Amino acid sequence: MGSHKASSSRFFINVFIGICFVWQSFALEIDKNPNAQLFVNASEAAGRPIPETLFGITFEEINHAGAGGLWAELLSNRGFEAGGQNTPSNIDPWSIIGDESLLILSTDRSSCFERNTVALRMDVLCDNQGTNACPAGGVGVYNPGFWGMNIEKGKTYKVVFYVRSSTSINLSLALAGSNGMPLLASANISASDSDVSSWTKMEVLLEASETNHNSRLQLTTTQKGVIWFDQFSAMPLDTHMGHGFRNDLFQMLAEIKPQFLRFPGGSFVEGEWLTNAFRWKETVGPWEERPGHFNDVWKYWTDDGLGYFEFLQLAEDLGALPVWVFNGGFSHNDQVETISVPPFVKETLDGIEFARGDPDSTWGSVRAAMGHPEPFDLRYVAVGNQDCGKKNYRGNYLKFYEAIKDAYLNMQIISNCDGSSGQLDHPADLYDFHVYTSASNMFSMAHKFDQVSRSGPKAFVSEYSVTGKDAGKGSLLAALAEAAFLLGLEKNSDAVAMASYAPLLVNENDRRATPDTIVFNSSQLYGTPSYWMQTLFTESSGATLLNTTLKSTSTLLVTSAILWKDSANEKNYIRIKAVNFGNSSINLNISVGGFDTNSIQLSGSSKTVLTSGKLMDENSFQQPKKVAPKQIPLKSAGKDMQVTLYQYSFTSFDLLEEYTGSAHLQDPSTKRGLKLKTNDNISDS
C-alpha cells in the first residue's frame, strides 16, 4: 500500500479524469444556453393512441426482493428445508439460545408434510429444577429473519408453527431484541403429552409493546425432553389487503401505476440448473406444503411463500395485467431437447388453467381453494427468459406456441428473440428486448425504435436500466438517460407495446444487482432517481401521443407530448416532457396549436422538474428525496411559452385545458393525475 500522500494524489488525478470523461460524454455542445423551438399539435385527431400497457414493472426474486422484502414473512428458512432434499441439516439462520451443552439441535425426516419432510429436533438436556436446572431464561432457538425483524409497537403478529413431543411441553414464545432483550411480546404455550403426541398446529397472536427494527423470534423452554418443530410462520396482520404484501413496499409500487406485472423474472425463471428453476406447481397450495427451492442464480434459499398465486394476486391488487414468464425447458447450464419438452408444455397449460380456468376445472379448483374463485386476467405469457440463442429454443418455442394458441387463441405469446433488427423466423405476438448499458448509450437509444418495422410483433422492453459507473447505486445521470430512452419508446409506441425497468427491488443487505428502482431494509425504504423518473410517465399508458416538431441547436435534448385525463378532477391536460442531457441550460420556446387560443388555463397548470446539484447524486435512507421531482405552478402557461430547461434535468409541463364551447378533446385516458408536493425553490421560467 502506498503512502497517504501518494493515495491522495491518485485520488485527485482520478477525479480530474472523471470530470474530463463526463465533459466529453455529456457536454458535447459548448454554446451557453442553446435555444430550441418545440411545436406541439394538440389536435387529438392528428395524434395516436398509446397502448394501455406501455409502462409496467418487472419483478424478479433477486436482491431478496420477495423473500425478506415485498413478501412480509418475517422468518427465514421457516421450514428447515434450506439444505435441500439431499442435505437436511442447514438450519441457518436458526440459532441456539442458552448453553449449548444443555441443548442438541438436529434435523430428521419426520415431518407430517409430504413435500417438506425435514423437521427440527430439539433435545433439551436440562430441567426446571434439580442439579441440572435450565438457566432462568431457558434454552431454545431463535430466528433473526432477514437481517433483523421490524417489530412495531401496537402492531399484531400472527405466529404459526407445528410441534410434536412424546412428553408434555411448556414453551415461551417471544418477539425480542437482537440479543434476546427487551421482550417486545410473549406468550406461554403449554400442552399435555396426549395433545402433542402427533403433529399439532399452534397459532398465537403477539401484540408488540415496543418498537425494535432489529428483532428476532425465539422459542424457549425449561423442561427436559425431546421436541420436534416444523413449518413456522410469523406475519404482521396489517399486510396489504391481508394478502401478505409488505404495505410500504406495495404502496411504492402502486405509485408507479404499473399497467402490467412481469414475473417471476428474469434468470430466476431458469436457474443455473433446471433442478433449481422456478416450477409454479411447487409454489401453490397451502404454504406448509410448498417445498421451496434454492435460488442458485442469486445464491439464496426461498420458501416460495411468494408463489405463482401470490404473483397473480399482486398484479390484481396493483390493477396491472399479469405477464407470466414460464420455463421453456432451459437453465443457464442445461436444456431439454425438443422431443422431451411436452411435459413442460403440459405444465404451462396447467398453469394457464390455474389462472384462467373455471373454479370447477382441475387447476382452477386449486386456485379457488386458495380463496380466489374468479379467474385472474392472464393475457400474456413469455416463453423463457433470454434463451433465444440456445440450441433448442426455436423448436421448444414452437411446441409451446402451438399448444397455447390451440387452447387459448387470444393469449399473447412473447418470444425471447429480438425482432428489432429483422423479421423473426417464428410466429409471436411480442418479442422481448433487454438493454443494460452506459448512460450515453441509453440516451442515444431514444431513437432505437425509430426505424423498426411497424408490421409484425411489437417490442416488449421488459428489462432496461443504466448500469456500471454511470449508475452507481442509482444516480441522477442514470435516471436522465433512462428518461430520454422512455421518451423514445413513448414516441415509438406503435412499435413498442410494453416497457419495464429492472431490477425492481433491492434489500440493502443483499445487493446482487444494482442499481434498482426501490431500496429497502427491514424498516426503511426509498426510491432511486430512476424510481422518481418513472413517476413522470404514470399518465402515458393509454394517453394520446401528440405530433411534435423539435428544432434545436442542442443534440442533447429529447422531447415528447401527450394528452391525458386526470380522473380525480375530470380535467384534461397536455403534458410536455423534455430531457436536457447537457451541461448548459436550454431556452425552449413552446408553441401549442390545433385548438382555440384560449383553451389553456393558467390556474392549474404546473411544471415538475427532476434534477439535482450533482450529476452523480443519489438518494439514501438519510436523504430519501435528495433527487426527486419538484412541482410548482406554471405561471407562463399558454399557447406560446418561453421556458428554461435546467442543465442535466428532466422537466414535465402539465397544461390544463380550459373547456370552451368548441372543446375538442375526448377522454384520452382514465389515469389519475400526478400529485407531488410543491417546492418553491425551483422558480418558474
XYZ file of C-alpha atoms in Angstrom:
685
model
C 0.000 0.000 0.000
C 1.297 3.454 -0.990
C 1.652 6.389 1.325
C -1.297 8.644 2.231
C 0.192 11.440 0.091
C 0.505 9.172 -2.930
C -3.049 7.875 -2.399
C -4.365 11.454 -2.237
C -2.576 12.353 -5.452
C -4.065 9.382 -7.227
C -7.492 10.368 -5.876
C -7.322 13.872 -7.351
C -5.994 12.526 -10.647
C -8.917 10.102 -10.816
C -11.372 12.905 -10.023
C -9.862 15.023 -12.823
C -10.079 12.136 -15.292
C -13.681 11.528 -14.217
C -14.588 15.174 -14.772
C -13.000 15.057 -18.221
C -14.971 11.891 -19.046
C -18.262 13.465 -18.038
C -17.444 16.595 -20.054
C -16.545 14.584 -23.162
C -19.502 12.252 -22.882
C -22.324 14.575 -21.918
C -21.340 18.150 -22.783
C -20.787 17.885 -26.484
C -22.008 21.382 -27.310
C -20.182 24.410 -25.956
C -22.827 27.067 -26.646
C -24.072 28.657 -23.470
C -27.858 28.498 -23.155
C -28.608 26.913 -26.532
C -32.040 27.662 -27.988
C -34.765 25.275 -29.054
C -38.262 25.516 -30.507
C -40.946 22.885 -29.893
C -44.159 22.860 -31.908
C -47.000 20.781 -30.428
C -50.095 19.873 -32.395
C -52.744 19.460 -29.695
C -55.317 18.059 -32.104
C -56.353 14.650 -30.860
C -57.377 13.694 -34.384
C -53.784 14.159 -35.500
C -52.440 12.193 -32.534
C -52.065 8.472 -31.936
C -53.310 6.315 -29.032
C -50.578 5.000 -26.757
C -51.075 1.357 -25.681
C -52.804 0.963 -22.329
C -49.988 -1.395 -21.342
C -46.979 0.755 -22.230
C -45.337 1.119 -18.812
C -45.286 -1.520 -16.087
C -42.894 -3.353 -13.770
C -40.765 -6.491 -13.830
C -40.427 -8.418 -10.581
C -37.607 -10.891 -10.081
C -36.609 -12.775 -6.954
C -33.202 -11.099 -6.821
C -31.618 -8.987 -4.066
C -34.082 -10.613 -1.625
C -36.801 -8.632 -3.371
C -39.536 -11.029 -2.287
C -38.099 -13.245 0.457
C -37.221 -10.675 3.096
C -38.810 -7.905 1.070
C -42.200 -7.482 -0.556
C -43.401 -10.783 0.917
C -43.993 -9.867 4.555
C -42.976 -13.218 6.073
C -40.544 -12.387 8.885
C -38.850 -15.784 9.161
C -36.027 -17.052 7.003
C -35.845 -20.812 6.339
C -39.134 -21.247 8.141
C -39.434 -24.961 7.368
C -35.780 -26.019 7.900
C -35.586 -27.107 4.259
C -32.830 -24.716 3.154
C -30.278 -27.502 2.846
C -32.323 -29.043 0.067
C -33.636 -32.571 -0.206
C -30.199 -34.140 -0.117
C -28.747 -32.085 2.732
C -31.334 -31.866 5.507
C -29.034 -30.182 8.012
C -28.837 -26.488 7.131
C -30.952 -24.711 9.731
C -29.345 -21.303 9.223
C -30.265 -18.658 10.401
C -31.888 -20.538 13.297
C -29.508 -20.495 16.282
C -29.288 -21.843 19.840
C -30.352 -19.871 22.901
C -28.531 -20.750 26.119
C -25.697 -23.112 26.982
C -25.011 -25.402 24.003
C -24.153 -28.198 26.406
C -27.773 -28.198 27.549
C -29.352 -28.464 24.108
C -28.842 -30.557 20.992
C -30.282 -29.377 17.658
C -30.577 -31.695 14.679
C -32.878 -32.387 11.754
C -34.624 -35.523 10.592
C -37.272 -36.521 8.071
C -40.137 -36.906 10.498
C -42.415 -34.092 9.312
C -46.067 -34.691 8.570
C -45.792 -32.723 5.326
C -45.234 -34.877 2.284
C -43.255 -32.286 0.293
C -41.474 -30.868 3.380
C -40.163 -33.870 5.243
C -37.389 -32.140 7.194
C -38.193 -31.176 10.807
C -36.124 -29.668 13.601
C -35.417 -31.901 16.582
C -34.606 -30.198 19.906
C -33.176 -32.395 22.668
C -33.413 -30.440 25.925
C -30.965 -31.874 28.454
C -31.684 -29.556 31.390
C -34.825 -29.356 33.506
C -36.864 -26.866 35.509
C -35.436 -27.957 38.837
C -32.711 -30.039 40.466
C -28.967 -30.114 39.924
C -29.339 -29.948 36.149
C -31.661 -26.945 36.101
C -32.012 -24.864 32.957
C -30.883 -21.209 33.096
C -33.520 -18.679 34.118
C -34.405 -17.742 30.565
C -34.495 -21.337 29.405
C -32.874 -22.844 26.320
C -34.181 -22.978 22.797
C -33.870 -21.461 19.344
C -34.254 -18.083 17.694
C -34.620 -16.788 14.143
C -33.483 -13.229 13.271
C -35.373 -13.267 9.987
C -33.777 -11.350 7.150
C -31.118 -9.196 8.831
C -33.409 -8.448 11.751
C -37.185 -8.194 12.019
C -39.008 -4.882 12.117
C -41.398 -5.102 15.062
C -43.568 -2.040 15.716
C -45.368 -1.011 18.874
C -49.113 -1.666 18.811
C -48.997 -3.975 15.807
C -50.083 -7.607 15.986
C -48.131 -10.517 14.545
C -49.513 -13.960 13.809
C -47.123 -16.782 14.632
C -47.860 -20.303 13.406
C -45.818 -23.464 13.942
C -46.218 -27.223 14.180
C -44.976 -29.178 17.177
C -44.708 -32.819 18.306
C -43.396 -34.364 21.527
C -43.583 -37.624 23.486
C -43.966 -35.635 26.721
C -45.848 -32.524 27.771
C -44.469 -29.177 26.642
C -44.126 -25.802 28.309
C -42.773 -23.206 25.883
C -42.214 -19.466 25.881
C -42.732 -17.821 22.503
C -41.493 -14.248 22.142
C -40.539 -11.407 19.874
C -37.401 -9.843 21.309
C -34.445 -7.592 20.567
C -31.462 -8.967 18.676
C -29.770 -10.273 21.839
C -32.975 -11.557 23.410
C -33.861 -8.345 25.206
C -36.065 -6.494 25.591
C -39.092 -8.725 25.209
C -41.462 -6.978 22.813
C -44.277 -9.554 23.030
C -44.535 -13.007 24.531
C -46.880 -15.917 25.183
C -46.716 -19.202 27.097
C -47.676 -22.406 25.318
C -48.440 -25.500 27.359
C -49.832 -28.829 26.206
C -50.120 -32.330 27.622
C -48.314 -35.263 26.057
C -51.573 -36.524 24.550
C -52.199 -33.166 22.874
C -48.835 -33.142 21.086
C -48.125 -36.839 20.611
C -48.754 -36.250 16.902
C -48.051 -33.113 14.856
C -50.159 -30.237 16.179
C -50.631 -26.764 14.715
C -50.168 -23.843 17.095
C -51.352 -20.303 16.341
C -50.504 -17.323 18.545
C -51.175 -13.598 18.154
C -48.473 -11.364 19.626
C -49.027 -7.624 20.109
C -45.802 -5.642 20.367
C -45.361 -3.345 23.368
C -42.303 -1.629 21.898
C -40.716 -0.886 18.526
C -37.456 -2.539 17.546
C -36.165 -2.616 13.959
C -33.650 -5.395 14.651
C -35.677 -8.082 16.398
C -35.945 -11.853 16.426
C -38.467 -14.618 17.123
C -37.484 -17.012 19.902
C -38.845 -20.173 21.460
C -37.509 -21.409 24.792
C -38.251 -23.966 27.477
C -37.028 -25.028 30.914
C -38.438 -28.540 30.651
C -36.385 -31.619 29.794
C -37.487 -33.689 26.805
C -37.405 -34.071 23.023
C -39.498 -31.727 20.898
C -39.876 -31.583 17.126
C -40.798 -28.364 15.297
C -41.717 -27.637 11.699
C -43.214 -25.013 9.387
C -43.014 -21.765 11.289
C -44.513 -18.512 10.065
C -44.531 -15.019 11.549
C -46.504 -12.413 9.664
C -47.793 -8.941 10.558
C -51.579 -8.793 10.400
C -51.554 -5.481 8.527
C -50.253 -6.712 5.176
C -51.841 -5.143 2.108
C -55.470 -6.310 1.995
C -54.369 -9.272 4.097
C -52.660 -10.726 1.034
C -49.192 -10.944 2.571
C -47.504 -7.981 0.886
C -45.471 -5.539 2.948
C -47.563 -2.381 2.960
C -44.931 0.303 2.440
C -43.268 -1.522 -0.442
C -46.629 -2.247 -2.046
C -47.578 1.436 -1.871
C -44.364 2.483 -3.590
C -45.090 0.030 -6.397
C -48.656 1.309 -6.648
C -47.436 4.892 -7.023
C -45.730 3.950 -10.295
C -49.222 2.926 -11.502
C -47.898 -0.093 -13.417
C -50.105 -1.365 -16.199
C -48.553 -4.831 -16.126
C -46.503 -7.018 -13.791
C -43.930 -9.322 -15.379
C -42.939 -12.191 -13.057
C -41.143 -14.143 -11.589
C -38.083 -12.977 -13.573
C -35.546 -12.915 -15.061
C -32.867 -15.523 -14.541
C -34.822 -16.746 -11.527
C -37.128 -18.474 -14.027
C -34.272 -20.517 -15.462
C -31.900 -21.232 -12.595
C -28.267 -22.089 -13.064
C -29.564 -25.657 -13.403
C -33.060 -26.841 -14.240
C -33.331 -28.636 -10.920
C -33.378 -25.200 -9.267
C -35.656 -23.449 -11.756
C -38.921 -21.864 -10.625
C -41.639 -24.512 -11.048
C -45.068 -22.996 -10.469
C -46.799 -26.149 -9.205
C -44.434 -26.299 -6.239
C -45.373 -22.746 -5.220
C -49.157 -23.050 -4.907
C -51.463 -24.585 -2.343
C -51.000 -24.372 1.445
C -47.749 -22.655 2.367
C -46.821 -25.534 4.658
C -46.752 -27.893 1.671
C -44.503 -25.765 -0.533
C -41.033 -27.345 -0.662
C -39.204 -24.123 -1.528
C -36.060 -24.170 -3.616
C -32.532 -22.864 -3.791
C -32.311 -19.742 -5.933
C -28.978 -20.826 -7.367
C -28.649 -17.860 -9.731
C -28.749 -15.327 -6.884
C -27.490 -17.738 -4.231
C -30.157 -17.851 -1.550
C -32.984 -20.081 -0.400
C -36.608 -19.108 -0.937
C -39.518 -20.804 0.793
C -41.761 -19.784 -2.144
C -44.327 -18.149 0.106
C -44.389 -15.635 -2.731
C -45.501 -18.109 -5.369
C -47.449 -18.204 -8.615
C -50.783 -17.472 -6.925
C -49.343 -14.544 -4.971
C -47.841 -13.008 -8.107
C -51.224 -13.156 -9.818
C -52.807 -11.639 -6.705
C -50.162 -8.897 -6.631
C -50.925 -7.964 -10.237
C -54.626 -7.801 -9.485
C -54.074 -5.689 -6.366
C -51.956 -3.253 -8.384
C -54.571 -3.050 -11.139
C -51.955 -4.449 -13.522
C -52.114 -7.221 -16.105
C -50.022 -10.273 -15.177
C -47.256 -11.305 -17.591
C -46.125 -14.815 -16.707
C -42.618 -15.821 -17.742
C -42.527 -19.625 -17.671
C -39.635 -22.031 -18.085
C -39.308 -23.257 -21.656
C -37.014 -26.140 -20.779
C -33.878 -24.048 -20.222
C -31.479 -23.088 -17.476
C -28.141 -21.332 -17.737
C -26.307 -24.660 -17.964
C -28.683 -27.322 -19.254
C -31.708 -27.594 -21.517
C -34.412 -30.018 -22.576
C -34.416 -31.418 -26.092
C -37.484 -30.502 -28.117
C -38.542 -34.149 -28.297
C -38.646 -34.200 -24.476
C -40.357 -30.844 -23.895
C -44.052 -31.989 -23.844
C -44.121 -32.301 -20.005
C -43.031 -28.664 -19.783
C -45.758 -27.711 -22.248
C -48.342 -29.591 -20.178
C -47.140 -27.832 -17.024
C -47.559 -24.474 -18.754
C -51.075 -25.262 -19.956
C -51.935 -26.332 -16.414
C -50.546 -23.015 -15.167
C -52.751 -21.058 -17.540
C -55.734 -23.106 -16.403
C -54.825 -22.335 -12.788
C -55.008 -18.616 -13.624
C -57.902 -18.570 -16.085
C -59.833 -21.787 -15.594
C -63.310 -22.128 -14.156
C -63.371 -22.848 -10.415
C -64.542 -26.399 -11.143
C -61.672 -27.142 -13.568
C -58.742 -29.269 -12.392
C -56.342 -26.415 -11.685
C -58.936 -23.673 -11.396
C -60.283 -25.540 -8.394
C -56.856 -25.310 -6.731
C -56.943 -21.544 -7.228
C -60.484 -21.402 -5.877
C -59.444 -23.385 -2.804
C -56.788 -20.730 -2.178
C -59.530 -18.103 -1.926
C -59.866 -16.772 -5.470
C -62.736 -18.495 -7.306
C -62.813 -15.854 -10.044
C -60.230 -16.294 -12.821
C -57.241 -13.970 -12.988
C -56.904 -11.810 -16.101
C -53.867 -13.569 -17.594
C -53.404 -12.408 -21.193
C -49.624 -12.510 -21.672
C -47.078 -15.306 -21.334
C -43.379 -15.352 -22.216
C -41.575 -18.493 -23.336
C -38.457 -18.329 -21.184
C -36.038 -15.507 -20.433
C -33.034 -14.610 -22.616
C -32.978 -18.109 -24.115
C -33.155 -17.256 -27.822
C -29.569 -18.200 -28.654
C -29.828 -21.673 -27.143
C -29.828 -24.711 -29.399
C -33.355 -25.905 -28.670
C -35.100 -22.569 -28.241
C -36.832 -22.331 -31.607
C -38.006 -25.965 -31.516
C -39.228 -25.729 -27.932
C -40.831 -22.338 -28.524
C -42.931 -23.656 -31.415
C -44.235 -26.516 -29.255
C -45.385 -24.030 -26.613
C -46.768 -21.597 -29.171
C -48.867 -24.183 -30.989
C -50.232 -25.773 -27.801
C -51.106 -22.464 -26.142
C -52.731 -20.973 -29.228
C -54.720 -24.141 -29.727
C -56.127 -23.919 -26.190
C -56.171 -20.113 -25.759
C -56.319 -18.410 -29.129
C -56.264 -14.893 -27.700
C -53.240 -15.443 -25.429
C -50.405 -13.054 -26.300
C -47.170 -15.018 -26.578
C -43.782 -13.352 -26.148
C -40.640 -14.629 -27.852
C -37.169 -14.188 -26.357
C -35.751 -13.367 -29.785
C -35.062 -9.736 -30.726
C -37.263 -8.615 -33.610
C -35.978 -5.030 -33.715
C -33.181 -5.813 -36.178
C -35.064 -8.063 -38.559
C -38.082 -10.279 -39.030
C -38.443 -13.230 -36.669
C -38.346 -16.722 -38.176
C -41.210 -17.871 -35.946
C -44.653 -16.541 -35.014
C -45.006 -14.276 -31.973
C -47.299 -11.568 -30.653
C -44.441 -9.678 -29.000
C -40.681 -10.014 -28.783
C -38.566 -9.418 -25.687
C -35.871 -6.733 -25.708
C -33.388 -6.177 -22.855
C -30.849 -3.367 -22.540
C -28.325 -2.697 -19.783
C -25.770 -0.120 -20.832
C -23.982 3.154 -20.101
C -25.774 6.484 -19.759
C -24.541 7.837 -23.090
C -25.628 4.694 -24.930
C -29.012 4.681 -23.194
C -29.553 8.326 -24.134
C -28.730 7.592 -27.786
C -31.229 4.721 -27.737
C -34.058 7.251 -27.624
C -34.034 6.656 -31.386
C -33.590 2.863 -31.233
C -37.104 2.094 -32.493
C -37.484 4.982 -34.961
C -36.889 2.756 -37.978
C -38.248 -0.537 -36.649
C -40.920 -2.178 -38.812
C -44.489 -1.362 -37.818
C -45.726 -4.720 -39.110
C -45.272 -7.957 -37.222
C -44.836 -8.414 -33.468
C -44.262 -5.371 -31.264
C -41.426 -4.933 -28.801
C -41.684 -5.690 -25.096
C -38.749 -3.851 -23.491
C -39.043 -5.916 -20.342
C -35.673 -5.046 -18.802
C -33.816 -1.749 -19.142
C -31.505 0.311 -16.950
C -28.257 2.239 -16.970
C -25.548 0.182 -15.251
C -21.883 0.418 -14.327
C -20.039 3.526 -13.144
C -22.692 5.831 -14.628
C -25.328 4.316 -12.379
C -23.626 3.938 -9.010
C -26.369 2.789 -6.655
C -28.906 4.869 -8.554
C -27.801 8.251 -9.923
C -29.408 11.315 -11.474
C -27.297 10.659 -14.571
C -28.799 7.190 -14.992
C -32.348 8.461 -14.493
C -31.949 11.193 -17.122
C -30.594 8.778 -19.727
C -33.427 6.348 -18.993
C -35.984 9.164 -19.238
C -34.729 10.010 -22.720
C -34.999 6.333 -23.662
C -38.593 6.193 -22.396
C -39.484 9.333 -24.355
C -38.256 7.465 -27.408
C -40.403 4.453 -26.509
C -43.385 6.741 -25.981
C -42.933 8.297 -29.426
C -42.491 4.823 -30.951
C -45.371 3.224 -29.063
C -46.815 1.999 -32.363
C -43.828 -0.382 -32.429
C -43.310 -0.807 -28.664
C -46.186 -2.229 -26.634
C -44.676 -2.569 -23.145
C -41.639 -1.496 -21.123
C -40.346 -2.042 -17.577
C -37.227 -1.218 -15.567
C -35.183 -3.952 -13.906
C -34.267 -4.849 -11.227
C -37.212 -3.568 -9.243
C -36.275 -4.069 -5.575
C -33.099 -4.475 -3.532
C -32.615 -5.275 0.132
C -29.613 -3.176 1.154
C -28.172 -6.256 2.865
C -28.030 -8.282 -0.360
C -27.120 -6.167 -3.380
C -26.736 -8.882 -6.004
C -27.536 -6.453 -8.803
C -27.532 -2.686 -8.817
C -28.919 -0.100 -9.422
C -32.563 -0.762 -8.650
C -35.872 1.081 -8.505
C -36.546 0.796 -4.760
C -34.055 0.220 -1.929
C -35.201 -1.087 1.464
C -34.240 -2.779 4.708
C -36.465 -4.189 7.448
C -37.998 -0.820 8.333
C -36.953 1.785 5.742
C -37.220 2.330 2.013
C -36.604 4.923 -0.657
C -36.885 5.305 -4.390
C -33.798 5.854 -6.511
C -33.812 8.733 -9.042
C -34.907 6.140 -11.615
C -37.989 5.429 -9.498
C -38.955 9.102 -9.449
C -38.240 9.352 -13.153
C -40.807 6.622 -13.775
C -43.477 8.529 -11.836
C -43.394 11.167 -14.583
C -44.578 8.517 -17.053
C -47.501 7.227 -14.983
C -50.056 9.001 -17.189
C -48.574 7.895 -20.516
C -50.160 4.451 -20.784
C -53.485 4.827 -22.580
C -52.945 8.526 -23.301
C -52.748 10.125 -26.770
C -49.365 10.842 -28.312
C -49.291 14.293 -29.901
C -47.395 15.219 -33.023
C -44.409 17.409 -32.197
C -41.609 19.079 -34.128
C -38.371 19.991 -32.347
C -35.808 22.426 -33.713
C -32.742 22.739 -31.525
C -29.078 23.694 -31.583
C -28.530 21.069 -28.881
C -28.095 17.393 -29.699
C -28.733 16.547 -26.056
C -32.430 17.430 -25.932
C -35.271 14.894 -26.242
C -38.959 15.827 -26.021
C -42.429 14.306 -26.237
C -46.037 15.417 -25.681
C -49.246 13.601 -24.725
C -52.887 14.253 -23.883
C -54.119 12.692 -20.649
C -57.092 12.975 -18.326
C -56.967 13.286 -14.550
C -59.825 11.070 -13.432
C -59.734 12.682 -9.967
C -60.927 16.039 -11.274
C -62.141 15.020 -14.754
C -59.823 17.571 -16.356
C -57.706 17.191 -19.472
C -54.027 18.042 -19.643
C -51.379 18.413 -22.277
C -48.142 17.023 -20.843
C -44.895 18.087 -22.492
C -41.769 16.265 -21.304
C -38.169 17.255 -22.010
C -34.785 15.788 -21.069
C -31.822 18.170 -21.179
C -28.795 15.872 -21.105
C -26.280 18.686 -21.471
C -24.306 20.864 -19.066
C -25.969 24.111 -20.188
C -29.496 25.367 -19.660
C -31.677 25.430 -22.761
C -34.069 28.231 -23.641
C -37.106 26.426 -25.036
C -39.898 28.175 -26.900
C -43.062 26.063 -26.889
C -45.869 26.711 -29.347
C -49.094 24.736 -28.977
C -51.591 24.711 -31.834
C -54.560 22.732 -33.021
C -57.172 24.232 -30.664
C -58.753 27.501 -29.597
C -56.163 30.063 -28.441
C -57.910 30.484 -25.077
C -58.062 26.788 -24.220
C -55.051 26.616 -21.874
C -55.881 27.587 -18.313
C -53.232 29.422 -16.329
C -54.525 28.323 -12.940
C -53.968 24.588 -12.558
C -51.079 24.264 -14.998
C -47.788 23.148 -13.458
C -44.162 22.308 -14.028
C -42.307 19.341 -12.491
C -38.510 19.111 -12.530
C -36.198 16.197 -11.741
C -32.631 17.425 -11.223
C -30.007 17.863 -8.520
C -26.813 19.690 -7.647
C -24.504 16.974 -8.974
C -24.832 14.566 -11.841
C -23.993 11.517 -9.707
C -26.258 12.465 -6.791
C -28.095 9.516 -5.236
C -30.869 9.049 -2.702
C -30.384 7.272 0.615
C -32.197 6.341 3.811
C -30.913 9.593 5.276
C -31.912 11.664 2.214
C -34.657 9.644 0.513
C -35.724 12.522 -1.755
C -32.438 14.245 -2.445
C -33.154 13.561 -6.125
C -36.933 13.644 -6.594
C -39.435 15.597 -8.731
C -40.425 19.048 -7.523
C -43.662 20.587 -8.765
C -44.648 24.261 -8.897
C -47.410 26.242 -10.604
C -46.600 27.214 -14.184
C -47.124 30.956 -14.336
C -46.333 31.228 -18.038
C -48.856 28.617 -19.205
C -50.347 29.447 -22.573
C -50.361 28.778 -26.277
C -46.865 30.202 -26.560
C -44.382 29.826 -23.721
C -40.753 30.582 -23.123
C -39.232 28.249 -20.540
C -35.793 27.293 -19.322
C -34.685 23.672 -19.125
C -32.030 23.362 -16.435
C -28.793 21.558 -17.209
C -28.977 17.824 -16.612
C -32.715 17.822 -15.944
C -35.979 16.106 -16.791
C -38.906 18.539 -16.938
C -42.615 17.857 -17.333
C -45.126 20.627 -18.142
C -48.795 19.929 -17.462
C -51.039 22.411 -19.282
C -54.598 22.342 -18.003
C -57.135 22.585 -20.790
C -59.959 25.028 -20.219
C -63.202 23.843 -21.766
C -64.798 26.131 -24.344
C -67.846 25.688 -26.475
C -65.724 24.057 -29.135
C -63.609 21.912 -26.845
C -62.235 19.092 -28.937
C -60.639 16.660 -26.542
C -62.126 13.261 -25.934
C -61.164 11.163 -22.922
C -57.641 10.043 -23.837
C -57.054 8.250 -20.553
C -58.605 7.249 -17.291
C -55.405 7.740 -15.326
C -55.142 9.833 -12.207
C -53.040 12.966 -12.047
C -49.535 13.149 -10.657
C -49.583 14.528 -7.129
C -46.252 15.836 -5.887
C -45.507 18.381 -3.207
C -44.750 21.891 -4.343
C -41.172 23.086 -3.890
C -40.808 26.836 -4.201
C -37.027 26.629 -4.529
C -37.391 25.990 -8.251
C -38.653 29.115 -9.926
C -40.996 29.213 -12.873
C -39.459 30.471 -16.092
